[in-house]
Amino acid sequence: MPNPQVLVPINAPRPRDALGRPLRDLRISVMDRCNFRCPYCMPREQYHESYRFLKSTERLSFEEILRLTRLFVRAGVRKLRLTGGEPLLRHNLPDLIGDLTSIPGVEDVALTTNGVLLARHAAELKAAGLNRITVSLDSLDPEVFARMSGGFGGLEDVLEGIEQARRAGLAPIKLNAVIQRGVNDHTVCDLAGHFRGTGVIVRFIEYMDVGNRNHWEAGRVVPSKELLERIGARWPLAPLERNYRGEVARRYAFTDGGGEVGFISSVTQPFCGDCSRARLSSDGSLYTCLFATHGSSLRDPLRAGASDEELSALIHRLWGARADRYSELRATQRPAGDQHKVEMYYIGG
Ligand SMILES: C[S@@+](CC[C@H](N)C(=O)[O-])C[C@H]1O[C@@H](n2cnc3c(N)ncnc32)[C@H](O)[C@@H]1O
Ligand code: SF4
């Protein structure tokens, strides 16, 4: 466990990592468990009934999340995203959202969910102050959907969740669709067509080699360029400016005014150069890359009585030492420790 050595004054300069990147975004995994078993994330043969997930006492409490988040905001974080596992499995999540949105300096609080429990929670999430929501939906074909959720999902529930989120005013809603060759790539135009003109923005994500358990194969990746051509041949598309520096999706507008779609091309067009994201696992470890091989516990020093200044010093030191650029190196060399990458369900997407 790293020991905080240098104290950081409250108004200290914000840290930059070893490649000059600031810390702007924090993804907080509030729950390592999930009610789906998407084969590309938590294959059911690995995450079976006797799999040992975290005990509730091992997970950060809301109070601990809030304390750490305040320190991350001091270090430059402005945007928060709650994720998992499935974040809507965490009881009383709106209470946490309400408290996070009231931290001075926090400009945006978003949530990523598989949507299956969303219909019943959408209104209270909005009322708590949630700004934005991303729902994961890989296909509208019920059979493909069932296969891609590990047989656990309810497509109708997810669609109802999207509708209730829209009614609650959680707009613009984004959809994440992971595309795998030979699995759901034949359904991308259905997805784009279904949500065209509704204000919902579908983003197609290249299947990534996160973790070690999803049996990733490069041959299953469908390059965004191919999808862009396929969708563009049906409905002409024109590139849009990015909304902000570091935005991961490349945006395209339907030229007939039907809205926009996005492409997240972590495999074929890595975006490490602008990455300002830190990730906090449900048990309070800080990961500085989605493909990291290890994290550093903030929970342990926090529970051992570390002061805010000591925890801030640790955050500054960990971010300052960050040199991760896994996706950029993937193409040219096999990154060291490849076999022990952290699993995505544990740190969140
Ligand atoms: C890990 S999930 C957590 C939140 C929630 N359970 C959900 O599915 O939206 C976050 C995002 O990561 C994406 N994801 C998981 N495994 C992936 C992989 N191997 N490649 C690309 N995206 C992946 C999911 O599709 C989802 O949009
Ligand atoms: S992608 Fe989301 S819904 Fe699917 S298994 Fe992973 S955490 Fe669960």
PDB file of N, CA and C in Angstrom, residues 43-102:
ATOM      1  N   PRO A  43     -18.448 -13.252 -18.601  1.00  0.00           N
ATOM      2  CA  PRO A  43     -18.959 -14.534 -19.105  1.00  0.00           C
ATOM      3  C   PRO A  43     -19.496 -15.411 -17.974  1.00  0.00           C
ATOM      4  N   ARG A  44     -20.680 -15.987 -18.181  1.00  0.00           N
ATOM      5  CA  ARG A  44     -21.350 -16.669 -17.059  1.00  0.00           C
ATOM      6  C   ARG A  44     -20.598 -17.888 -16.550  1.00  0.00           C
ATOM      7  N   GLU A  45     -19.764 -18.493 -17.398  1.00  0.00           N
ATOM      8  CA  GLU A  45     -19.019 -19.657 -16.889  1.00  0.00           C
ATOM      9  C   GLU A  45     -17.961 -19.223 -15.867  1.00  0.00           C
ATOM     10  N   GLN A  46     -17.551 -17.975 -15.923  1.00  0.00           N
ATOM     11  CA  GLN A  46     -16.572 -17.468 -14.951  1.00  0.00           C
ATOM     12  C   GLN A  46     -17.270 -16.835 -13.745  1.00  0.00           C
ATOM     13  N   TYR A  47     -18.376 -16.128 -14.039  1.00  0.00           N
ATOM     14  CA  TYR A  47     -19.077 -15.403 -12.966  1.00  0.00           C
ATOM     15  C   TYR A  47     -20.344 -16.178 -12.601  1.00  0.00           C
ATOM     16  N   HIS A  48     -20.113 -17.337 -12.001  1.00  0.00           N
ATOM     17  CA  HIS A  48     -21.211 -18.243 -11.695  1.00  0.00           C
ATOM     18  C   HIS A  48     -21.734 -17.960 -10.283  1.00  0.00           C
ATOM     19  N   GLU A  49     -22.657 -18.797  -9.847  1.00  0.00           N
ATOM     20  CA  GLU A  49     -23.329 -18.536  -8.570  1.00  0.00           C
ATOM     21  C   GLU A  49     -22.382 -18.488  -7.386  1.00  0.00           C
ATOM     22  N   SER A  50     -21.281 -19.254  -7.463  1.00  0.00           N
ATOM     23  CA  SER A  50     -20.398 -19.234  -6.299  1.00  0.00           C
ATOM     24  C   SER A  50     -19.205 -18.292  -6.479  1.00  0.00           C
ATOM     25  N   TYR A  51     -19.275 -17.462  -7.514  1.00  0.00           N
ATOM     26  CA  TYR A  51     -18.190 -16.486  -7.677  1.00  0.00           C
ATOM     27  C   TYR A  51     -18.185 -15.537  -6.476  1.00  0.00           C
ATOM     28  N   ARG A  52     -17.001 -15.203  -5.986  1.00  0.00           N
ATOM     29  CA  ARG A  52     -16.949 -14.345  -4.801  1.00  0.00           C
ATOM     30  C   ARG A  52     -16.883 -12.861  -5.186  1.00  0.00           C
ATOM     31  N   PHE A  53     -18.016 -12.210  -5.083  1.00  0.00           N
ATOM     32  CA  PHE A  53     -18.039 -10.760  -5.275  1.00  0.00           C
ATOM     33  C   PHE A  53     -17.667 -10.105  -3.956  1.00  0.00           C
ATOM     34  N   LEU A  54     -17.541  -8.785  -3.968  1.00  0.00           N
ATOM     35  CA  LEU A  54     -17.166  -8.078  -2.740  1.00  0.00           C
ATOM     36  C   LEU A  54     -18.269  -8.206  -1.696  1.00  0.00           C
ATOM     37  N   LYS A  55     -17.849  -8.226  -0.417  1.00  0.00           N
ATOM     38  CA  LYS A  55     -18.845  -8.130   0.663  1.00  0.00           C
ATOM     39  C   LYS A  55     -19.243  -6.668   0.767  1.00  0.00           C
ATOM     40  N   SER A  56     -20.433  -6.421   1.303  1.00  0.00           N
ATOM     41  CA  SER A  56     -20.863  -5.017   1.332  1.00  0.00           C
ATOM     42  C   SER A  56     -19.926  -4.158   2.174  1.00  0.00           C
ATOM     43  N   THR A  57     -19.295  -4.765   3.185  1.00  0.00           N
ATOM     44  CA  THR A  57     -18.367  -3.958   4.004  1.00  0.00           C
ATOM     45  C   THR A  57     -17.069  -3.654   3.248  1.00  0.00           C
ATOM     46  N   GLU A  58     -16.796  -4.434   2.211  1.00  0.00           N
ATOM     47  CA  GLU A  58     -15.586  -4.158   1.420  1.00  0.00           C
ATOM     48  C   GLU A  58     -15.814  -3.003   0.451  1.00  0.00           C
ATOM     49  N   ARG A  59     -17.072  -2.822   0.042  1.00  0.00           N
ATOM     50  CA  ARG A  59     -17.364  -1.716  -0.880  1.00  0.00           C
ATOM     51  C   ARG A  59     -17.282  -0.393  -0.140  1.00  0.00           C
ATOM     52  N   LEU A  60     -16.926   0.655  -0.879  1.00  0.00           N
ATOM     53  CA  LEU A  60     -16.935   1.986  -0.273  1.00  0.00           C
ATOM     54  C   LEU A  60     -18.361   2.340   0.127  1.00  0.00           C
ATOM     55  N   SER A  61     -18.502   2.935   1.290  1.00  0.00           N
ATOM     56  CA  SER A  61     -19.817   3.453   1.686  1.00  0.00           C
ATOM     57  C   SER A  61     -20.055   4.763   0.916  1.00  0.00           C
ATOM     58  N   PHE A  62     -21.285   5.258   0.941  1.00  0.00           N
ATOM     59  CA  PHE A  62     -21.572   6.536   0.277  1.00  0.00           C
ATOM     60  C   PHE A  62     -20.723   7.651   0.888  1.00  0.00           C
ATOM     61  N   GLU A  63     -20.596   7.591   2.210  1.00  0.00           N
ATOM     62  CA  GLU A  63     -19.804   8.629   2.892  1.00  0.00           C
ATOM     63  C   GLU A  63     -18.347   8.618   2.395  1.00  0.00           C
ATOM     64  N   GLU A  64     -17.804   7.412   2.225  1.00  0.00           N
ATOM     65  CA  GLU A  64     -16.417   7.303   1.754  1.00  0.00           C
ATOM     66  C   GLU A  64     -16.293   7.772   0.296  1.00  0.00           C
ATOM     67  N   ILE A  65     -17.301   7.415  -0.517  1.00  0.00           N
ATOM     68  CA  ILE A  65     -17.273   7.873  -1.922  1.00  0.00           C
ATOM     69  C   ILE A  65     -17.296   9.397  -1.960  1.00  0.00           C
ATOM     70  N   LEU A  66     -18.138   9.989  -1.128  1.00  0.00           N
ATOM     71  CA  LEU A  66     -18.257  11.448  -1.133  1.00  0.00           C
ATOM     72  C   LEU A  66     -16.951  12.107  -0.691  1.00  0.00           C
ATOM     73  N   ARG A  67     -16.349  11.542   0.338  1.00  0.00           N
ATOM     74  CA  ARG A  67     -15.104  12.145   0.827  1.00  0.00           C
ATOM     75  C   ARG A  67     -14.019  12.079  -0.255  1.00  0.00           C
ATOM     76  N   LEU A  68     -13.879  10.901  -0.869  1.00  0.00           N
ATOM     77  CA  LEU A  68     -12.856  10.768  -1.908  1.00  0.00           C
ATOM     78  C   LEU A  68     -13.181  11.662  -3.103  1.00  0.00           C
ATOM     79  N   THR A  69     -14.454  11.738  -3.461  1.00  0.00           N
ATOM     80  CA  THR A  69     -14.821  12.566  -4.619  1.00  0.00           C
ATOM     81  C   THR A  69     -14.457  14.032  -4.368  1.00  0.00           C
ATOM     82  N   ARG A  70     -14.693  14.512  -3.172  1.00  0.00           N
ATOM     83  CA  ARG A  70     -14.313  15.914  -2.866  1.00  0.00           C
ATOM     84  C   ARG A  70     -12.822  16.116  -3.093  1.00  0.00           C
ATOM     85  N   LEU A  71     -12.017  15.113  -2.735  1.00  0.00           N
ATOM     86  CA  LEU A  71     -10.571  15.239  -2.911  1.00  0.00           C
ATOM     87  C   LEU A  71     -10.197  15.165  -4.395  1.00  0.00           C
ATOM     88  N   PHE A  72     -10.918  14.341  -5.152  1.00  0.00           N
ATOM     89  CA  PHE A  72     -10.666  14.293  -6.602  1.00  0.00           C
ATOM     90  C   PHE A  72     -11.041  15.632  -7.243  1.00  0.00           C
ATOM     91  N   VAL A  73     -12.101  16.246  -6.766  1.00  0.00           N
ATOM     92  CA  VAL A  73     -12.509  17.542  -7.315  1.00  0.00           C
ATOM     93  C   VAL A  73     -11.412  18.575  -7.028  1.00  0.00           C
ATOM     94  N   ARG A  74     -10.837  18.504  -5.856  1.00  0.00           N
ATOM     95  CA  ARG A  74      -9.714  19.382  -5.521  1.00  0.00           C
ATOM     96  C   ARG A  74      -8.548  19.188  -6.493  1.00  0.00           C
ATOM     97  N   ALA A  75      -8.413  17.955  -6.985  1.00  0.00           N
ATOM     98  CA  ALA A  75      -7.307  17.643  -7.907  1.00  0.00           C
ATOM     99  C   ALA A  75      -7.668  17.949  -9.363  1.00  0.00           C
ATOM    100  N   GLY A  76      -8.885  18.439  -9.598  1.00  0.00           N
ATOM    101  CA  GLY A  76      -9.226  18.871 -10.961  1.00  0.00           C
ATOM    102  C   GLY A  76     -10.438  18.188 -11.570  1.00  0.00           C
ATOM    103  N   VAL A  77     -10.966  17.153 -10.935  1.00  0.00           N
ATOM    104  CA  VAL A  77     -12.119  16.446 -11.518  1.00  0.00           C
ATOM    105  C   VAL A  77     -13.341  17.368 -11.573  1.00  0.00           C
ATOM    106  N   ARG A  78     -14.023  17.357 -12.717  1.00  0.00           N
ATOM    107  CA  ARG A  78     -15.244  18.145 -12.889  1.00  0.00           C
ATOM    108  C   ARG A  78     -16.440  17.279 -13.281  1.00  0.00           C
ATOM    109  N   LYS A  79     -16.144  16.108 -13.861  1.00  0.00           N
ATOM    110  CA  LYS A  79     -17.230  15.260 -14.348  1.00  0.00           C
ATOM    111  C   LYS A  79     -17.169  13.901 -13.667  1.00  0.00           C
ATOM    112  N   LEU A  80     -18.339  13.431 -13.251  1.00  0.00           N
ATOM    113  CA  LEU A  80     -18.422  12.134 -12.581  1.00  0.00           C
ATOM    114  C   LEU A  80     -19.325  11.212 -13.388  1.00  0.00           C
ATOM    115  N   ARG A  81     -18.996   9.940 -13.402  1.00  0.00           N
ATOM    116  CA  ARG A  81     -19.886   8.947 -14.001  1.00  0.00           C
ATOM    117  C   ARG A  81     -19.984   7.768 -13.044  1.00  0.00           C
ATOM    118  N   LEU A  82     -21.196   7.413 -12.694  1.00  0.00           N
ATOM    119  CA  LEU A  82     -21.414   6.241 -11.824  1.00  0.00           C
ATOM    120  C   LEU A  82     -21.638   5.030 -12.709  1.00  0.00           C
ATOM    121  N   THR A  83     -20.969   3.944 -12.352  1.00  0.00           N
ATOM    122  CA  THR A  83     -21.037   2.778 -13.203  1.00  0.00           C
ATOM    123  C   THR A  83     -20.856   1.525 -12.352  1.00  0.00           C
ATOM    124  N   GLY A  84     -20.538   0.402 -12.978  1.00  0.00           N
ATOM    125  CA  GLY A  84     -20.355  -0.845 -12.245  1.00  0.00           C
ATOM    126  C   GLY A  84     -19.678  -1.857 -13.150  1.00  0.00           C
ATOM    127  N   GLY A  85     -19.971  -3.124 -12.984  1.00  0.00           N
ATOM    128  CA  GLY A  85     -21.150  -3.785 -12.519  1.00  0.00           C
ATOM    129  C   GLY A  85     -22.412  -3.018 -12.913  1.00  0.00           C
ATOM    130  N   GLU A  86     -23.487  -3.341 -12.268  1.00  0.00           N
ATOM    131  CA  GLU A  86     -24.720  -2.622 -12.572  1.00  0.00           C
ATOM    132  C   GLU A  86     -25.024  -1.645 -11.436  1.00  0.00           C
ATOM    133  N   PRO A  87     -24.876  -0.344 -11.710  1.00  0.00           N
ATOM    134  CA  PRO A  87     -25.028   0.634 -10.625  1.00  0.00           C
ATOM    135  C   PRO A  87     -26.422   0.670 -10.017  1.00  0.00           C
ATOM    136  N   LEU A  88     -27.453   0.304 -10.800  1.00  0.00           N
ATOM    137  CA  LEU A  88     -28.810   0.373 -10.236  1.00  0.00           C
ATOM    138  C   LEU A  88     -29.083  -0.760  -9.256  1.00  0.00           C
ATOM    139  N   LEU A  89     -28.117  -1.675  -9.082  1.00  0.00           N
ATOM    140  CA  LEU A  89     -28.262  -2.683  -8.022  1.00  0.00           C
ATOM    141  C   LEU A  89     -27.860  -2.116  -6.662  1.00  0.00           C
ATOM    142  N   ARG A  90     -27.246  -0.949  -6.661  1.00  0.00           N
ATOM    143  CA  ARG A  90     -26.827  -0.350  -5.380  1.00  0.00           C
ATOM    144  C   ARG A  90     -28.020   0.380  -4.771  1.00  0.00           C
ATOM    145  N   HIS A  91     -28.358  -0.025  -3.536  1.00  0.00           N
ATOM    146  CA  HIS A  91     -29.533   0.568  -2.887  1.00  0.00           C
ATOM    147  C   HIS A  91     -29.336   2.053  -2.631  1.00  0.00           C
ATOM    148  N   ASN A  92     -30.411   2.788  -2.751  1.00  0.00           N
ATOM    149  CA  ASN A  92     -30.445   4.217  -2.430  1.00  0.00           C
ATOM    150  C   ASN A  92     -29.498   5.058  -3.279  1.00  0.00           C
ATOM    151  N   LEU A  93     -29.249   4.634  -4.505  1.00  0.00           N
ATOM    152  CA  LEU A  93     -28.321   5.382  -5.360  1.00  0.00           C
ATOM    153  C   LEU A  93     -28.703   6.860  -5.525  1.00  0.00           C
ATOM    154  N   PRO A  94     -30.006   7.199  -5.621  1.00  0.00           N
ATOM    155  CA  PRO A  94     -30.351   8.617  -5.759  1.00  0.00           C
ATOM    156  C   PRO A  94     -29.810   9.470  -4.603  1.00  0.00           C
ATOM    157  N   ASP A  95     -29.705   8.884  -3.399  1.00  0.00           N
ATOM    158  CA  ASP A  95     -29.159   9.665  -2.270  1.00  0.00           C
ATOM    159  C   ASP A  95     -27.717  10.072  -2.577  1.00  0.00           C
ATOM    160  N   LEU A  96     -26.952   9.115  -3.100  1.00  0.00           N
ATOM    161  CA  LEU A  96     -25.561   9.414  -3.430  1.00  0.00           C
ATOM    162  C   LEU A  96     -25.498  10.477  -4.536  1.00  0.00           C
ATOM    163  N   ILE A  97     -26.354  10.323  -5.540  1.00  0.00           N
ATOM    164  CA  ILE A  97     -26.342  11.277  -6.655  1.00  0.00           C
ATOM    165  C   ILE A  97     -26.646  12.683  -6.160  1.00  0.00           C
ATOM    166  N   GLY A  98     -27.646  12.783  -5.283  1.00  0.00           N
ATOM    167  CA  GLY A  98     -27.995  14.097  -4.728  1.00  0.00           C
ATOM    168  C   GLY A  98     -26.794  14.735  -4.043  1.00  0.00           C
ATOM    169  N   ASP A  99     -26.074  13.942  -3.255  1.00  0.00           N
ATOM    170  CA  ASP A  99     -24.923  14.501  -2.537  1.00  0.00           C
ATOM    171  C   ASP A  99     -23.776  14.826  -3.486  1.00  0.00           C
ATOM    172  N   LEU A 100     -23.569  14.000  -4.500  1.00  0.00           N
ATOM    173  CA  LEU A 100     -22.464  14.268  -5.439  1.00  0.00           C
ATOM    174  C   LEU A 100     -22.714  15.546  -6.229  1.00  0.00           C
ATOM    175  N   THR A 101     -23.979  15.750  -6.640  1.00  0.00           N
ATOM    176  CA  THR A 101     -24.259  16.942  -7.455  1.00  0.00           C
ATOM    177  C   THR A 101     -24.094  18.222  -6.633  1.00  0.00           C
ATOM    178  N   SER A 102     -24.143  18.101  -5.319  1.00  0.00           N
ATOM    179  CA  SER A 102     -24.016  19.337  -4.535  1.00  0.00           C
ATOM    180  C   SER A 102     -22.567  19.615  -4.115  1.00  0.00           C
TER     181      SER A 102
END
